[in-house]
Amino acid sequence: MQFPSIEPLGRSQRIMLTMLPGLALFMLGGLLMLYQFHAAIQHALKAQLAYKLEKIEQIVDRAQRTGEGMLQQPSVDCQVIYPEMRRQVTIQPYVRSMRLIDHAGRVYCDSVIGWHAPAYSQEYPRVQRLQLKPGNRLSPWHPLLLLWLEAKRTDVGGIQVVVDSEYLKDRLTHLEQDSWFYLHVGDSWLSESGEMIAPQPRPYWQQRRLASARYPLELVMDFSMPAMLQQRASQEPDQLLLLLLFSCTFSWGFHRLLLRSGAPSRELQRAVRQQEFIPYLQPLVDSQHLQWCGVEVLMRWQHPLDGMVLPELFIPFAESTGHIVAMTRSLMQQTAAQLGVLSLPAGFQISINVSAAYVADGSLPADCAAFLSAFPPGSIRLTLELTERELINTGPQTDALLAQLHDLGVRIAIDDFGTGHSSLSYLQKMDVDELKIDRSFVAGIGSDSLSADILDSILQLAAKLGLTVVAEGVECMQQEDYLRQHGAHLLQGYRYARPMPISEFMLRPEWHNRPSEPRTRVHAEVHP
């Protein structure tokens, strides 16, 4: 059997241990998803910034072409060119006004008021190619973008083309939340709301800048990345739900793997701690009256994943590693706790299998005393069945331990008698009260003459030694009749009941019957 395994931890610790991988996966997946969202947002903002800069450059391009067209007119005399200036301001969508400036830096022709006496233009200096002004005399609170074009002719110094900020504001405006755009020209700023305000200080990872390659201007974008990530995540809840489902599935798979990938001995320790080794009871039937007079306590493993595990798949391994001692002790404690509350008939026999490791452990008398203390004094007969799968070391120490058990009223039985290599040696060296005939001999009744001869020999030997005989594996009336006629005292097998949990045993009416009187051992002399 491939033993499942998990570290010897408590229930809450195991839950935490199995949840951690899923939680770590959820956090890692969440980080990767946030990184994906972050990259997508950055890409979208970068594309949006480039798009808006291109649109603003197109506005300035139109203003520049309009100004260059004026400077290419044959005559720049205000009386001659003024009608064309008015026409261009009217038909060009982005140009608000134009002013011709002579070589002395004086405005001598304006598209708004026409010709006027040349004067120094302190309001519109021509030092920079582009200027962002908060307004002029006609509209002091309406920002303007001034484009200066120097003329390459002798009759005019240059031209100023004025772009209305409303056009620029339209290009800066957007529908997305948690981001803000600004036009930066020189030391001046224009926000998307049309105000001359600079952006708030922000860390570099929440601000992007893109400068124009053709004009001395740049676009600056501020954004709140946490808010944009939160908004993006709220727009795609299916990814979060899918990640959560995958993480839970991963935790469940890790739990399964953890249960199956460790050392078998650690799994046995865990199972003992969780009381997964539970008692099943199979009745012992008095052969004289065919009434239930006791039970044998059998060990079953109720595994949380594999369900009920057969004893032959784990008991040999438990005996070889020594875990059988703790497993049997837990079985005795559970049996005492559940049967101790019942009003069992007087002399009711409870048989429990013990291994050689339990005998050598030295704690068996104390455990048996604790088991008996759960019942009224003298109300039950506790029988320990010594298995022959492991060789029991006989000697003074074993004799002393068996004496302690007998002093407590505990009976000693040899289980599966006749199948081991030391059955007769046990009879000779140990103080035994009961023999339990293996089911293989019972199965041969009526069909196998050799098995019948061995069975008869065992029954005769037990009678001479005054030992109680228990026959297991009884399945039919023929076997029952044969065993009753040849001196078997107790019968056990599917003919009467299969092993059952204690909860089911409590509901059965058969155990209420009064068992036969306790048998006392008759010492007989064996003649050669």
JSON list of N, CA and C in Angstrom, two decimals, residues 42-77:
[
{"chain": "A", "resi": 42, "resn": "GLN", "atom": "N", "xyz": [0.17, 51.64, -18.46]},
{"chain": "A", "resi": 42, "resn": "GLN", "atom": "CA", "xyz": [1.29, 52.45, -18.92]},
{"chain": "A", "resi": 42, "resn": "GLN", "atom": "C", "xyz": [1.30, 52.55, -20.44]},
{"chain": "A", "resi": 43, "resn": "HIS", "atom": "N", "xyz": [1.03, 51.44, -21.10]},
{"chain": "A", "resi": 43, "resn": "HIS", "atom": "CA", "xyz": [1.00, 51.45, -22.56]},
{"chain": "A", "resi": 43, "resn": "HIS", "atom": "C", "xyz": [-0.12, 52.35, -23.07]},
{"chain": "A", "resi": 44, "resn": "ALA", "atom": "N", "xyz": [-1.30, 52.24, -22.41]},
{"chain": "A", "resi": 44, "resn": "ALA", "atom": "CA", "xyz": [-2.43, 53.07, -22.84]},
{"chain": "A", "resi": 44, "resn": "ALA", "atom": "C", "xyz": [-2.14, 54.56, -22.60]},
{"chain": "A", "resi": 45, "resn": "LEU", "atom": "N", "xyz": [-1.54, 54.88, -21.46]},
{"chain": "A", "resi": 45, "resn": "LEU", "atom": "CA", "xyz": [-1.23, 56.28, -21.16]},
{"chain": "A", "resi": 45, "resn": "LEU", "atom": "C", "xyz": [-0.17, 56.83, -22.10]},
{"chain": "A", "resi": 46, "resn": "LYS", "atom": "N", "xyz": [0.81, 56.00, -22.41]},
{"chain": "A", "resi": 46, "resn": "LYS", "atom": "CA", "xyz": [1.86, 56.44, -23.34]},
{"chain": "A", "resi": 46, "resn": "LYS", "atom": "C", "xyz": [1.27, 56.71, -24.72]},
{"chain": "A", "resi": 47, "resn": "ALA", "atom": "N", "xyz": [0.40, 55.82, -25.17]},
{"chain": "A", "resi": 47, "resn": "ALA", "atom": "CA", "xyz": [-0.24, 56.03, -26.47]},
{"chain": "A", "resi": 47, "resn": "ALA", "atom": "C", "xyz": [-1.13, 57.27, -26.46]},
{"chain": "A", "resi": 48, "resn": "GLN", "atom": "N", "xyz": [-1.83, 57.47, -25.35]},
{"chain": "A", "resi": 48, "resn": "GLN", "atom": "CA", "xyz": [-2.70, 58.64, -25.25]},
{"chain": "A", "resi": 48, "resn": "GLN", "atom": "C", "xyz": [-1.88, 59.93, -25.21]},
{"chain": "A", "resi": 49, "resn": "LEU", "atom": "N", "xyz": [-0.77, 59.89, -24.51]},
{"chain": "A", "resi": 49, "resn": "LEU", "atom": "CA", "xyz": [0.09, 61.08, -24.44]},
{"chain": "A", "resi": 49, "resn": "LEU", "atom": "C", "xyz": [0.65, 61.41, -25.82]},
{"chain": "A", "resi": 50, "resn": "ALA", "atom": "N", "xyz": [1.10, 60.39, -26.54]},
{"chain": "A", "resi": 50, "resn": "ALA", "atom": "CA", "xyz": [1.63, 60.63, -27.88]},
{"chain": "A", "resi": 50, "resn": "ALA", "atom": "C", "xyz": [0.54, 61.15, -28.82]},
{"chain": "A", "resi": 51, "resn": "TYR", "atom": "N", "xyz": [-0.66, 60.63, -28.68]},
{"chain": "A", "resi": 51, "resn": "TYR", "atom": "CA", "xyz": [-1.77, 61.08, -29.53]},
{"chain": "A", "resi": 51, "resn": "TYR", "atom": "C", "xyz": [-2.10, 62.54, -29.27]},
{"chain": "A", "resi": 52, "resn": "LYS", "atom": "N", "xyz": [-2.16, 62.93, -28.00]},
{"chain": "A", "resi": 52, "resn": "LYS", "atom": "CA", "xyz": [-2.50, 64.32, -27.68]},
{"chain": "A", "resi": 52, "resn": "LYS", "atom": "C", "xyz": [-1.39, 65.28, -28.13]},
{"chain": "A", "resi": 53, "resn": "LEU", "atom": "N", "xyz": [-0.14, 64.86, -27.97]},
{"chain": "A", "resi": 53, "resn": "LEU", "atom": "CA", "xyz": [0.96, 65.71, -28.43]},
{"chain": "A", "resi": 53, "resn": "LEU", "atom": "C", "xyz": [0.88, 65.90, -29.95]},
{"chain": "A", "resi": 54, "resn": "GLU", "atom": "N", "xyz": [0.56, 64.85, -30.66]},
{"chain": "A", "resi": 54, "resn": "GLU", "atom": "CA", "xyz": [0.44, 64.95, -32.11]},
{"chain": "A", "resi": 54, "resn": "GLU", "atom": "C", "xyz": [-0.66, 65.93, -32.49]},
{"chain": "A", "resi": 55, "resn": "LYS", "atom": "N", "xyz": [-1.78, 65.90, -31.79]},
{"chain": "A", "resi": 55, "resn": "LYS", "atom": "CA", "xyz": [-2.88, 66.81, -32.10]},
{"chain": "A", "resi": 55, "resn": "LYS", "atom": "C", "xyz": [-2.50, 68.27, -31.81]},
{"chain": "A", "resi": 56, "resn": "ILE", "atom": "N", "xyz": [-1.79, 68.51, -30.71]},
{"chain": "A", "resi": 56, "resn": "ILE", "atom": "CA", "xyz": [-1.36, 69.87, -30.40]},
{"chain": "A", "resi": 56, "resn": "ILE", "atom": "C", "xyz": [-0.34, 70.35, -31.41]},
{"chain": "A", "resi": 57, "resn": "GLU", "atom": "N", "xyz": [0.56, 69.46, -31.83]},
{"chain": "A", "resi": 57, "resn": "GLU", "atom": "CA", "xyz": [1.52, 69.83, -32.87]},
{"chain": "A", "resi": 57, "resn": "GLU", "atom": "C", "xyz": [0.80, 70.18, -34.17]},
{"chain": "A", "resi": 58, "resn": "GLN", "atom": "N", "xyz": [-0.27, 69.50, -34.46]},
{"chain": "A", "resi": 58, "resn": "GLN", "atom": "CA", "xyz": [-1.04, 69.83, -35.67]},
{"chain": "A", "resi": 58, "resn": "GLN", "atom": "C", "xyz": [-1.65, 71.23, -35.58]},
{"chain": "A", "resi": 59, "resn": "ILE", "atom": "N", "xyz": [-2.07, 71.63, -34.38]},
{"chain": "A", "resi": 59, "resn": "ILE", "atom": "CA", "xyz": [-2.59, 72.99, -34.19]},
{"chain": "A", "resi": 59, "resn": "ILE", "atom": "C", "xyz": [-1.50, 74.01, -34.44]},
{"chain": "A", "resi": 60, "resn": "VAL", "atom": "N", "xyz": [-0.32, 73.76, -33.86]},
{"chain": "A", "resi": 60, "resn": "VAL", "atom": "CA", "xyz": [0.79, 74.70, -34.05]},
{"chain": "A", "resi": 60, "resn": "VAL", "atom": "C", "xyz": [1.25, 74.69, -35.50]},
{"chain": "A", "resi": 61, "resn": "ASP", "atom": "N", "xyz": [1.21, 73.49, -36.13]},
{"chain": "A", "resi": 61, "resn": "ASP", "atom": "CA", "xyz": [1.56, 73.42, -37.56]},
{"chain": "A", "resi": 61, "resn": "ASP", "atom": "C", "xyz": [0.64, 74.31, -38.40]},
{"chain": "A", "resi": 62, "resn": "ARG", "atom": "N", "xyz": [-0.65, 74.27, -38.10]},
{"chain": "A", "resi": 62, "resn": "ARG", "atom": "CA", "xyz": [-1.59, 75.09, -38.84]},
{"chain": "A", "resi": 62, "resn": "ARG", "atom": "C", "xyz": [-1.32, 76.57, -38.62]},
{"chain": "A", "resi": 63, "resn": "ALA", "atom": "N", "xyz": [-1.01, 76.93, -37.36]},
{"chain": "A", "resi": 63, "resn": "ALA", "atom": "CA", "xyz": [-0.68, 78.33, -37.07]},
{"chain": "A", "resi": 63, "resn": "ALA", "atom": "C", "xyz": [0.59, 78.76, -37.80]},
{"chain": "A", "resi": 64, "resn": "GLN", "atom": "N", "xyz": [1.58, 77.85, -37.84]},
{"chain": "A", "resi": 64, "resn": "GLN", "atom": "CA", "xyz": [2.83, 78.19, -38.51]},
{"chain": "A", "resi": 64, "resn": "GLN", "atom": "C", "xyz": [2.62, 78.35, -40.01]},
{"chain": "A", "resi": 65, "resn": "ARG", "atom": "N", "xyz": [1.85, 77.47, -40.62]},
{"chain": "A", "resi": 65, "resn": "ARG", "atom": "CA", "xyz": [1.61, 77.59, -42.06]},
{"chain": "A", "resi": 65, "resn": "ARG", "atom": "C", "xyz": [0.84, 78.88, -42.39]},
{"chain": "A", "resi": 66, "resn": "THR", "atom": "N", "xyz": [-0.09, 79.22, -41.50]},
{"chain": "A", "resi": 66, "resn": "THR", "atom": "CA", "xyz": [-0.84, 80.47, -41.72]},
{"chain": "A", "resi": 66, "resn": "THR", "atom": "C", "xyz": [0.08, 81.67, -41.64]},
{"chain": "A", "resi": 67, "resn": "GLY", "atom": "N", "xyz": [0.96, 81.70, -40.64]},
{"chain": "A", "resi": 67, "resn": "GLY", "atom": "CA", "xyz": [1.91, 82.81, -40.51]},
{"chain": "A", "resi": 67, "resn": "GLY", "atom": "C", "xyz": [2.89, 82.88, -41.65]},
{"chain": "A", "resi": 68, "resn": "GLU", "atom": "N", "xyz": [3.38, 81.70, -42.06]},
{"chain": "A", "resi": 68, "resn": "GLU", "atom": "CA", "xyz": [4.32, 81.69, -43.18]},
{"chain": "A", "resi": 68, "resn": "GLU", "atom": "C", "xyz": [3.63, 82.17, -44.47]},
{"chain": "A", "resi": 69, "resn": "GLY", "atom": "N", "xyz": [2.37, 81.85, -44.60]},
{"chain": "A", "resi": 69, "resn": "GLY", "atom": "CA", "xyz": [1.64, 82.33, -45.78]},
{"chain": "A", "resi": 69, "resn": "GLY", "atom": "C", "xyz": [1.53, 83.84, -45.80]},
{"chain": "A", "resi": 70, "resn": "MET", "atom": "N", "xyz": [1.34, 84.46, -44.65]},
{"chain": "A", "resi": 70, "resn": "MET", "atom": "CA", "xyz": [1.28, 85.92, -44.57]},
{"chain": "A", "resi": 70, "resn": "MET", "atom": "C", "xyz": [2.63, 86.54, -44.92]},
{"chain": "A", "resi": 71, "resn": "LEU", "atom": "N", "xyz": [3.71, 85.90, -44.42]},
{"chain": "A", "resi": 71, "resn": "LEU", "atom": "CA", "xyz": [5.03, 86.46, -44.70]},
{"chain": "A", "resi": 71, "resn": "LEU", "atom": "C", "xyz": [5.43, 86.30, -46.16]},
{"chain": "A", "resi": 72, "resn": "GLN", "atom": "N", "xyz": [4.75, 85.45, -46.88]},
{"chain": "A", "resi": 72, "resn": "GLN", "atom": "CA", "xyz": [5.06, 85.26, -48.31]},
{"chain": "A", "resi": 72, "resn": "GLN", "atom": "C", "xyz": [4.21, 86.15, -49.22]},
{"chain": "A", "resi": 73, "resn": "GLN", "atom": "N", "xyz": [3.35, 86.99, -48.63]},
{"chain": "A", "resi": 73, "resn": "GLN", "atom": "CA", "xyz": [2.56, 87.91, -49.44]},
{"chain": "A", "resi": 73, "resn": "GLN", "atom": "C", "xyz": [3.47, 88.93, -50.14]},
{"chain": "A", "resi": 74, "resn": "PRO", "atom": "N", "xyz": [3.11, 89.36, -51.34]},
{"chain": "A", "resi": 74, "resn": "PRO", "atom": "CA", "xyz": [3.97, 90.32, -52.05]},
{"chain": "A", "resi": 74, "resn": "PRO", "atom": "C", "xyz": [4.17, 91.61, -51.27]},
{"chain": "A", "resi": 75, "resn": "SER", "atom": "N", "xyz": [3.12, 92.06, -50.61]},
{"chain": "A", "resi": 75, "resn": "SER", "atom": "CA", "xyz": [3.22, 93.31, -49.86]},
{"chain": "A", "resi": 75, "resn": "SER", "atom": "C", "xyz": [2.76, 93.04, -48.44]},
{"chain": "A", "resi": 76, "resn": "VAL", "atom": "N", "xyz": [3.54, 93.54, -47.49]},
{"chain": "A", "resi": 76, "resn": "VAL", "atom": "CA", "xyz": [3.16, 93.41, -46.09]},
{"chain": "A", "resi": 76, "resn": "VAL", "atom": "C", "xyz": [2.72, 94.77, -45.55]},
{"chain": "A", "resi": 77, "resn": "ASP", "atom": "N", "xyz": [2.39, 95.69, -46.46]},
{"chain": "A", "resi": 77, "resn": "ASP", "atom": "CA", "xyz": [1.83, 96.97, -46.03]},
{"chain": "A", "resi": 77, "resn": "ASP", "atom": "C", "xyz": [0.47, 96.68, -45.40]}
]
